[in-house]
């Protein structure tokens, strides 16, 4: 028998887009096109998502700091999320409507939120690498142990990549495996809190990095909460925690905006 088709709804794509930007939208639209056997459109969607993400953040970084500080933090995500919603409506809206009316299946909201989270991490890692290694630090007097700092940051990023890798198989893996991997993620995020603690112990650490580390601690705490709630959602096989996951995702998004 032919396997039942399963799509990401417009609401799910909107959630993922707000958290993960055009990259998340491109990935989910790609997955829908693959279900429709439109491989060319699927490939184009992902490429456009990647290019749009690069252009978006290049544009944000080009805005003078005094101006960007006056823009409400949720405004930019709301703008690009609204634009992508309209694009999805035009490209796939009718197909998704027909699928829903025929009783077809859709992926859960927390599943889409997870895709948004991993896209956000990819963006965060890219921004962090630029900020840590090609930005302000290179223009400052090296009066603290930069090599130790860089090594610990690399450990942080490595743990982060491991912790979010589970989202790559969230659509296909069995619940027991997902629970095990998200539980490992909790351990990795706690290790990252310890890494930040070691960063703070470096002598003569610039004040702005101390403040940044405080945000990273909060970021890790939010990730731990997110993983624990996702574990509950999988264990109970329910969508009732979607709003809570979304709320944490908004807080994570705010932290990442501040870290830019």
PDB file of C-alpha atoms in Angstrom:
ATOM      1  CA  UNK A   1       0.000   0.000   0.000  1.00  0.00           C
ATOM      2  CA  UNK A   2       1.114   3.544  -0.721  1.00  0.00           C
ATOM      3  CA  UNK A   3       2.351   5.356   2.361  1.00  0.00           C
ATOM      4  CA  UNK A   4      -0.021   8.108   3.534  1.00  0.00           C
ATOM      5  CA  UNK A   5       1.139  11.585   2.583  1.00  0.00           C
ATOM      6  CA  UNK A   6       2.037  13.858   5.463  1.00  0.00           C
ATOM      7  CA  UNK A   7       2.630  17.602   5.187  1.00  0.00           C
ATOM      8  CA  UNK A   8       3.716  20.570   7.273  1.00  0.00           C
ATOM      9  CA  UNK A   9       0.756  22.924   7.675  1.00  0.00           C
ATOM     10  CA  UNK A  10       0.957  26.667   7.079  1.00  0.00           C
ATOM     11  CA  UNK A  11       0.710  27.204  10.834  1.00  0.00           C
ATOM     12  CA  UNK A  12       3.618  24.836  11.438  1.00  0.00           C
ATOM     13  CA  UNK A  13       5.730  26.561   8.780  1.00  0.00           C
ATOM     14  CA  UNK A  14       4.880  29.934  10.329  1.00  0.00           C
ATOM     15  CA  UNK A  15       6.019  28.745  13.770  1.00  0.00           C
ATOM     16  CA  UNK A  16       9.286  27.377  12.405  1.00  0.00           C
ATOM     17  CA  UNK A  17       9.899  30.525  10.345  1.00  0.00           C
ATOM     18  CA  UNK A  18       9.526  32.840  13.318  1.00  0.00           C
ATOM     19  CA  UNK A  19      12.085  30.828  15.286  1.00  0.00           C
ATOM     20  CA  UNK A  20      14.451  29.777  12.497  1.00  0.00           C
ATOM     21  CA  UNK A  21      14.031  32.391   9.791  1.00  0.00           C
ATOM     22  CA  UNK A  22      13.843  31.785   6.027  1.00  0.00           C
ATOM     23  CA  UNK A  23      16.168  28.787   6.381  1.00  0.00           C
ATOM     24  CA  UNK A  24      13.537  26.882   8.385  1.00  0.00           C
ATOM     25  CA  UNK A  25      10.814  27.919   5.953  1.00  0.00           C
ATOM     26  CA  UNK A  26      12.877  26.785   2.972  1.00  0.00           C
ATOM     27  CA  UNK A  27      13.453  23.380   4.556  1.00  0.00           C
ATOM     28  CA  UNK A  28       9.785  22.757   5.414  1.00  0.00           C
ATOM     29  CA  UNK A  29       8.516  23.987   2.049  1.00  0.00           C
ATOM     30  CA  UNK A  30      11.101  21.662   0.497  1.00  0.00           C
ATOM     31  CA  UNK A  31       9.715  18.717   2.484  1.00  0.00           C
ATOM     32  CA  UNK A  32       6.175  19.502   1.300  1.00  0.00           C
ATOM     33  CA  UNK A  33       7.310  19.691  -2.328  1.00  0.00           C
ATOM     34  CA  UNK A  34       9.050  16.335  -1.924  1.00  0.00           C
ATOM     35  CA  UNK A  35       5.759  14.791  -0.792  1.00  0.00           C
ATOM     36  CA  UNK A  36       4.200  16.283  -3.946  1.00  0.00           C
ATOM     37  CA  UNK A  37       6.991  14.686  -6.046  1.00  0.00           C
ATOM     38  CA  UNK A  38       8.215  18.117  -7.184  1.00  0.00           C
ATOM     39  CA  UNK A  39      11.940  17.613  -6.690  1.00  0.00           C
ATOM     40  CA  UNK A  40      13.006  20.704  -8.667  1.00  0.00           C
ATOM     41  CA  UNK A  41      10.785  22.992  -6.613  1.00  0.00           C
ATOM     42  CA  UNK A  42      11.996  21.258  -3.442  1.00  0.00           C
ATOM     43  CA  UNK A  43      15.629  21.967  -4.284  1.00  0.00           C
ATOM     44  CA  UNK A  44      14.878  25.576  -5.269  1.00  0.00           C
ATOM     45  CA  UNK A  45      12.983  26.159  -2.005  1.00  0.00           C
ATOM     46  CA  UNK A  46      15.940  25.144   0.142  1.00  0.00           C
ATOM     47  CA  UNK A  47      18.404  27.189  -1.926  1.00  0.00           C
ATOM     48  CA  UNK A  48      16.147  30.246  -1.725  1.00  0.00           C
ATOM     49  CA  UNK A  49      15.802  29.721   2.039  1.00  0.00           C
ATOM     50  CA  UNK A  50      19.579  29.678   2.480  1.00  0.00           C
ATOM     51  CA  UNK A  51      20.157  32.728   0.262  1.00  0.00           C
ATOM     52  CA  UNK A  52      17.320  34.636   1.938  1.00  0.00           C
ATOM     53  CA  UNK A  53      18.811  33.938   5.375  1.00  0.00           C
ATOM     54  CA  UNK A  54      22.209  35.250   4.286  1.00  0.00           C
ATOM     55  CA  UNK A  55      20.671  38.374   2.747  1.00  0.00           C
ATOM     56  CA  UNK A  56      18.441  38.937   5.783  1.00  0.00           C
ATOM     57  CA  UNK A  57      21.271  38.928   8.291  1.00  0.00           C
ATOM     58  CA  UNK A  58      23.590  40.845   5.974  1.00  0.00           C
ATOM     59  CA  UNK A  59      20.890  43.496   5.792  1.00  0.00           C
ATOM     60  CA  UNK A  60      20.428  43.537   9.565  1.00  0.00           C
ATOM     61  CA  UNK A  61      24.168  43.903  10.162  1.00  0.00           C
ATOM     62  CA  UNK A  62      24.337  46.762   7.652  1.00  0.00           C
ATOM     63  CA  UNK A  63      21.820  48.840   9.641  1.00  0.00           C
ATOM     64  CA  UNK A  64      23.605  51.364  11.909  1.00  0.00           C
ATOM     65  CA  UNK A  65      23.498  50.335  15.577  1.00  0.00           C
ATOM     66  CA  UNK A  66      21.642  53.495  16.764  1.00  0.00           C
ATOM     67  CA  UNK A  67      18.844  52.654  14.321  1.00  0.00           C
ATOM     68  CA  UNK A  68      18.677  48.908  14.968  1.00  0.00           C
ATOM     69  CA  UNK A  69      18.458  49.586  18.723  1.00  0.00           C
ATOM     70  CA  UNK A  70      15.242  51.545  18.144  1.00  0.00           C
ATOM     71  CA  UNK A  71      13.548  48.722  16.218  1.00  0.00           C
ATOM     72  CA  UNK A  72      11.388  46.478  18.465  1.00  0.00           C
ATOM     73  CA  UNK A  73      12.991  43.016  18.586  1.00  0.00           C
ATOM     74  CA  UNK A  74       9.882  41.064  17.452  1.00  0.00           C
ATOM     75  CA  UNK A  75       9.265  43.369  14.462  1.00  0.00           C
ATOM     76  CA  UNK A  76      11.784  41.939  11.984  1.00  0.00           C
ATOM     77  CA  UNK A  77      10.790  38.272  12.612  1.00  0.00           C
ATOM     78  CA  UNK A  78       7.123  39.229  12.285  1.00  0.00           C
ATOM     79  CA  UNK A  79       7.789  40.922   8.944  1.00  0.00           C
ATOM     80  CA  UNK A  80       9.660  38.061   7.297  1.00  0.00           C
ATOM     81  CA  UNK A  81       7.288  35.490   8.825  1.00  0.00           C
ATOM     82  CA  UNK A  82       4.308  37.338   7.320  1.00  0.00           C
ATOM     83  CA  UNK A  83       5.988  37.494   3.916  1.00  0.00           C
ATOM     84  CA  UNK A  84       6.794  33.784   3.957  1.00  0.00           C
ATOM     85  CA  UNK A  85       3.244  32.942   5.064  1.00  0.00           C
ATOM     86  CA  UNK A  86       1.925  34.670   1.928  1.00  0.00           C
ATOM     87  CA  UNK A  87       4.487  32.884  -0.256  1.00  0.00           C
ATOM     88  CA  UNK A  88       3.510  29.483   1.184  1.00  0.00           C
ATOM     89  CA  UNK A  89      -0.159  30.334   0.671  1.00  0.00           C
ATOM     90  CA  UNK A  90       0.524  31.026  -2.996  1.00  0.00           C
ATOM     91  CA  UNK A  91       2.770  28.008  -3.599  1.00  0.00           C
ATOM     92  CA  UNK A  92       1.101  25.313  -1.523  1.00  0.00           C
ATOM     93  CA  UNK A  93      -2.002  26.790   0.103  1.00  0.00           C
ATOM     94  CA  UNK A  94      -4.519  25.061  -2.131  1.00  0.00           C
ATOM     95  CA  UNK A  95      -2.795  21.671  -1.861  1.00  0.00           C
ATOM     96  CA  UNK A  96      -2.621  21.931   1.939  1.00  0.00           C
ATOM     97  CA  UNK A  97      -6.297  22.936   2.112  1.00  0.00           C
ATOM     98  CA  UNK A  98      -7.323  19.975  -0.035  1.00  0.00           C
ATOM     99  CA  UNK A  99      -5.185  17.639   2.056  1.00  0.00           C
ATOM    100  CA  UNK A 100      -6.829  18.861   5.266  1.00  0.00           C
ATOM    101  CA  UNK A 101     -10.356  18.591   3.845  1.00  0.00           C
ATOM    102  CA  UNK A 102      -9.677  15.015   2.782  1.00  0.00           C
ATOM    103  CA  UNK A 103      -8.621  14.088   6.321  1.00  0.00           C
ATOM    104  CA  UNK A 104      -4.907  13.950   5.515  1.00  0.00           C
ATOM    105  CA  UNK A 105      -2.182  13.936   8.172  1.00  0.00           C
ATOM    106  CA  UNK A 106       0.063  16.825   9.195  1.00  0.00           C
ATOM    107  CA  UNK A 107       3.209  16.947  11.295  1.00  0.00           C
ATOM    108  CA  UNK A 108       2.740  18.237  14.834  1.00  0.00           C
ATOM    109  CA  UNK A 109       3.414  21.806  15.876  1.00  0.00           C
ATOM    110  CA  UNK A 110       6.268  20.860  18.198  1.00  0.00           C
ATOM    111  CA  UNK A 111       7.885  18.959  15.330  1.00  0.00           C
ATOM    112  CA  UNK A 112       7.936  22.157  13.262  1.00  0.00           C
ATOM    113  CA  UNK A 113       9.142  24.137  16.276  1.00  0.00           C
ATOM    114  CA  UNK A 114      12.036  21.688  16.503  1.00  0.00           C
ATOM    115  CA  UNK A 115      12.963  22.326  12.874  1.00  0.00           C
ATOM    116  CA  UNK A 116      12.853  26.047  13.604  1.00  0.00           C
ATOM    117  CA  UNK A 117      15.100  25.504  16.608  1.00  0.00           C
ATOM    118  CA  UNK A 118      17.771  23.674  14.649  1.00  0.00           C
ATOM    119  CA  UNK A 119      17.679  26.306  11.895  1.00  0.00           C
ATOM    120  CA  UNK A 120      18.070  28.979  14.544  1.00  0.00           C
ATOM    121  CA  UNK A 121      21.084  27.143  15.974  1.00  0.00           C
ATOM    122  CA  UNK A 122      22.686  26.987  12.532  1.00  0.00           C
ATOM    123  CA  UNK A 123      22.216  30.738  12.169  1.00  0.00           C
ATOM    124  CA  UNK A 124      23.427  31.347  15.706  1.00  0.00           C
ATOM    125  CA  UNK A 125      26.599  29.306  15.161  1.00  0.00           C
ATOM    126  CA  UNK A 126      27.365  31.244  11.993  1.00  0.00           C
ATOM    127  CA  UNK A 127      26.813  34.575  13.712  1.00  0.00           C
ATOM    128  CA  UNK A 128      28.791  33.476  16.774  1.00  0.00           C
ATOM    129  CA  UNK A 129      31.766  32.388  14.694  1.00  0.00           C
ATOM    130  CA  UNK A 130      31.863  35.767  12.976  1.00  0.00           C
ATOM    131  CA  UNK A 131      31.420  37.643  16.254  1.00  0.00           C
ATOM    132  CA  UNK A 132      33.965  35.604  18.208  1.00  0.00           C
ATOM    133  CA  UNK A 133      36.686  35.131  15.628  1.00  0.00           C
ATOM    134  CA  UNK A 134      36.361  37.848  12.984  1.00  0.00           C
ATOM    135  CA  UNK A 135      34.738  40.698  14.868  1.00  0.00           C
ATOM    136  CA  UNK A 136      35.391  42.789  17.895  1.00  0.00           C
ATOM    137  CA  UNK A 137      37.934  40.491  19.534  1.00  0.00           C
ATOM    138  CA  UNK A 138      40.412  40.924  16.674  1.00  0.00           C
ATOM    139  CA  UNK A 139      40.374  44.697  17.196  1.00  0.00           C
ATOM    140  CA  UNK A 140      41.072  44.645  20.932  1.00  0.00           C
ATOM    141  CA  UNK A 141      44.237  44.347  22.953  1.00  0.00           C
ATOM    142  CA  UNK A 142      44.817  40.710  23.801  1.00  0.00           C
ATOM    143  CA  UNK A 143      45.126  41.116  27.572  1.00  0.00           C
ATOM    144  CA  UNK A 144      43.354  37.851  28.372  1.00  0.00           C
ATOM    145  CA  UNK A 145      43.873  34.236  27.354  1.00  0.00           C
ATOM    146  CA  UNK A 146      42.202  34.236  23.941  1.00  0.00           C
ATOM    147  CA  UNK A 147      43.377  30.725  23.031  1.00  0.00           C
ATOM    148  CA  UNK A 148      41.657  29.254  26.102  1.00  0.00           C
ATOM    149  CA  UNK A 149      38.565  31.315  25.399  1.00  0.00           C
ATOM    150  CA  UNK A 150      38.419  30.166  21.764  1.00  0.00           C
ATOM    151  CA  UNK A 151      38.935  26.529  22.761  1.00  0.00           C
ATOM    152  CA  UNK A 152      36.076  26.635  25.248  1.00  0.00           C
ATOM    153  CA  UNK A 153      33.822  28.349  22.717  1.00  0.00           C
ATOM    154  CA  UNK A 154      34.597  25.563  20.251  1.00  0.00           C
ATOM    155  CA  UNK A 155      33.590  23.025  22.925  1.00  0.00           C
ATOM    156  CA  UNK A 156      30.357  24.952  23.493  1.00  0.00           C
ATOM    157  CA  UNK A 157      29.505  24.924  19.781  1.00  0.00           C
ATOM    158  CA  UNK A 158      30.392  21.226  19.480  1.00  0.00           C
ATOM    159  CA  UNK A 159      28.028  20.341  22.356  1.00  0.00           C
ATOM    160  CA  UNK A 160      25.355  22.523  20.816  1.00  0.00           C
ATOM    161  CA  UNK A 161      25.618  20.746  17.474  1.00  0.00           C
ATOM    162  CA  UNK A 162      25.346  17.361  19.192  1.00  0.00           C
ATOM    163  CA  UNK A 163      22.366  18.489  21.253  1.00  0.00           C
ATOM    164  CA  UNK A 164      20.319  19.618  18.250  1.00  0.00           C
ATOM    165  CA  UNK A 165      21.318  16.751  15.923  1.00  0.00           C
ATOM    166  CA  UNK A 166      18.231  14.825  17.050  1.00  0.00           C
ATOM    167  CA  UNK A 167      16.061  17.260  15.080  1.00  0.00           C
ATOM    168  CA  UNK A 168      17.518  15.805  11.881  1.00  0.00           C
ATOM    169  CA  UNK A 169      15.728  12.502  12.553  1.00  0.00           C
ATOM    170  CA  UNK A 170      12.705  13.744  14.469  1.00  0.00           C
ATOM    171  CA  UNK A 171      10.374  12.847  11.599  1.00  0.00           C
ATOM    172  CA  UNK A 172      11.498   9.228  11.296  1.00  0.00           C
ATOM    173  CA  UNK A 173      12.974   8.105  14.623  1.00  0.00           C
ATOM    174  CA  UNK A 174      10.986   6.135  17.174  1.00  0.00           C
ATOM    175  CA  UNK A 175       9.752   7.875  20.346  1.00  0.00           C
ATOM    176  CA  UNK A 176      12.093   5.911  22.626  1.00  0.00           C
ATOM    177  CA  UNK A 177      15.103   7.001  20.572  1.00  0.00           C
ATOM    178  CA  UNK A 178      13.957  10.641  20.540  1.00  0.00           C
ATOM    179  CA  UNK A 179      13.459  10.644  24.295  1.00  0.00           C
ATOM    180  CA  UNK A 180      16.948   9.185  24.778  1.00  0.00           C
ATOM    181  CA  UNK A 181      18.539  11.790  22.486  1.00  0.00           C
ATOM    182  CA  UNK A 182      16.681  14.758  23.978  1.00  0.00           C
ATOM    183  CA  UNK A 183      17.740  13.513  27.420  1.00  0.00           C
ATOM    184  CA  UNK A 184      21.360  13.466  26.228  1.00  0.00           C
ATOM    185  CA  UNK A 185      20.758  17.005  25.006  1.00  0.00           C
ATOM    186  CA  UNK A 186      19.837  18.104  28.530  1.00  0.00           C
ATOM    187  CA  UNK A 187      23.193  16.762  29.728  1.00  0.00           C
ATOM    188  CA  UNK A 188      25.033  18.593  26.924  1.00  0.00           C
ATOM    189  CA  UNK A 189      23.320  21.903  27.705  1.00  0.00           C
ATOM    190  CA  UNK A 190      24.289  21.502  31.361  1.00  0.00           C
ATOM    191  CA  UNK A 191      27.882  20.884  30.250  1.00  0.00           C
ATOM    192  CA  UNK A 192      27.680  24.104  28.244  1.00  0.00           C
ATOM    193  CA  UNK A 193      26.691  25.969  31.403  1.00  0.00           C
ATOM    194  CA  UNK A 194      29.869  24.611  32.996  1.00  0.00           C
ATOM    195  CA  UNK A 195      31.857  25.763  29.958  1.00  0.00           C
ATOM    196  CA  UNK A 196      30.487  29.289  30.359  1.00  0.00           C
ATOM    197  CA  UNK A 197      31.454  29.138  34.021  1.00  0.00           C
ATOM    198  CA  UNK A 198      35.039  28.364  32.974  1.00  0.00           C
ATOM    199  CA  UNK A 199      34.943  31.252  30.497  1.00  0.00           C
ATOM    200  CA  UNK A 200      33.983  33.593  33.319  1.00  0.00           C
ATOM    201  CA  UNK A 201      36.988  32.401  35.341  1.00  0.00           C
ATOM    202  CA  UNK A 202      39.473  33.624  32.707  1.00  0.00           C
ATOM    203  CA  UNK A 203      41.479  36.557  34.051  1.00  0.00           C
ATOM    204  CA  UNK A 204      40.936  40.024  32.546  1.00  0.00           C
ATOM    205  CA  UNK A 205      37.927  38.942  30.535  1.00  0.00           C
ATOM    206  CA  UNK A 206      36.369  42.046  28.878  1.00  0.00           C
ATOM    207  CA  UNK A 207      33.154  43.242  30.473  1.00  0.00           C
ATOM    208  CA  UNK A 208      31.156  42.782  27.268  1.00  0.00           C
ATOM    209  CA  UNK A 209      32.129  39.088  27.174  1.00  0.00           C
ATOM    210  CA  UNK A 210      31.126  38.697  30.817  1.00  0.00           C
ATOM    211  CA  UNK A 211      27.728  40.155  29.938  1.00  0.00           C
ATOM    212  CA  UNK A 212      27.539  37.912  26.876  1.00  0.00           C
ATOM    213  CA  UNK A 213      28.319  34.863  29.009  1.00  0.00           C
ATOM    214  CA  UNK A 214      25.405  35.742  31.303  1.00  0.00           C
ATOM    215  CA  UNK A 215      23.133  35.614  28.267  1.00  0.00           C
ATOM    216  CA  UNK A 216      24.639  32.268  27.241  1.00  0.00           C
ATOM    217  CA  UNK A 217      23.799  30.868  30.674  1.00  0.00           C
ATOM    218  CA  UNK A 218      20.197  31.970  30.228  1.00  0.00           C
ATOM    219  CA  UNK A 219      20.257  30.515  26.713  1.00  0.00           C
ATOM    220  CA  UNK A 220      21.379  27.126  28.064  1.00  0.00           C
ATOM    221  CA  UNK A 221      18.685  27.182  30.752  1.00  0.00           C
ATOM    222  CA  UNK A 222      16.025  27.827  28.117  1.00  0.00           C
ATOM    223  CA  UNK A 223      17.349  24.998  25.958  1.00  0.00           C
ATOM    224  CA  UNK A 224      17.201  22.648  28.936  1.00  0.00           C
ATOM    225  CA  UNK A 225      13.580  23.653  29.594  1.00  0.00           C
ATOM    226  CA  UNK A 226      12.763  23.205  25.910  1.00  0.00           C
ATOM    227  CA  UNK A 227      14.234  19.697  25.789  1.00  0.00           C
ATOM    228  CA  UNK A 228      12.459  18.640  28.958  1.00  0.00           C
ATOM    229  CA  UNK A 229       9.077  19.801  27.641  1.00  0.00           C
ATOM    230  CA  UNK A 230       9.646  18.103  24.284  1.00  0.00           C
ATOM    231  CA  UNK A 231      10.446  14.889  26.174  1.00  0.00           C
ATOM    232  CA  UNK A 232       7.095  15.231  27.979  1.00  0.00           C
ATOM    233  CA  UNK A 233       5.295  15.871  24.676  1.00  0.00           C
ATOM    234  CA  UNK A 234       6.784  12.749  23.094  1.00  0.00           C
ATOM    235  CA  UNK A 235       6.227  10.598  26.188  1.00  0.00           C
ATOM    236  CA  UNK A 236       2.586  11.618  26.419  1.00  0.00           C
ATOM    237  CA  UNK A 237       2.093  11.678  22.620  1.00  0.00           C
ATOM    238  CA  UNK A 238       0.349  15.054  22.789  1.00  0.00           C
ATOM    239  CA  UNK A 239       0.390  18.540  21.264  1.00  0.00           C
ATOM    240  CA  UNK A 240      -0.793  20.269  24.451  1.00  0.00           C
ATOM    241  CA  UNK A 241       2.695  21.601  25.143  1.00  0.00           C
ATOM    242  CA  UNK A 242       3.059  23.383  21.787  1.00  0.00           C
ATOM    243  CA  UNK A 243       2.219  26.827  23.219  1.00  0.00           C
ATOM    244  CA  UNK A 244       4.750  26.340  26.018  1.00  0.00           C
ATOM    245  CA  UNK A 245       7.413  25.273  23.504  1.00  0.00           C
ATOM    246  CA  UNK A 246       6.555  28.333  21.392  1.00  0.00           C
ATOM    247  CA  UNK A 247       6.886  30.633  24.423  1.00  0.00           C
ATOM    248  CA  UNK A 248      10.343  29.259  25.231  1.00  0.00           C
ATOM    249  CA  UNK A 249      11.263  29.572  21.564  1.00  0.00           C
ATOM    250  CA  UNK A 250      10.369  33.278  21.654  1.00  0.00           C
ATOM    251  CA  UNK A 251      12.605  33.779  24.676  1.00  0.00           C
ATOM    252  CA  UNK A 252      15.444  31.922  22.943  1.00  0.00           C
ATOM    253  CA  UNK A 253      14.938  34.100  19.868  1.00  0.00           C
ATOM    254  CA  UNK A 254      15.209  37.250  21.999  1.00  0.00           C
ATOM    255  CA  UNK A 255      18.480  36.009  23.544  1.00  0.00           C
ATOM    256  CA  UNK A 256      19.930  35.235  20.106  1.00  0.00           C
ATOM    257  CA  UNK A 257      18.937  38.680  18.854  1.00  0.00           C
ATOM    258  CA  UNK A 258      20.793  40.208  21.785  1.00  0.00           C
ATOM    259  CA  UNK A 259      23.854  38.054  21.078  1.00  0.00           C
ATOM    260  CA  UNK A 260      24.068  39.339  17.508  1.00  0.00           C
TER     261      UNK A 260
END
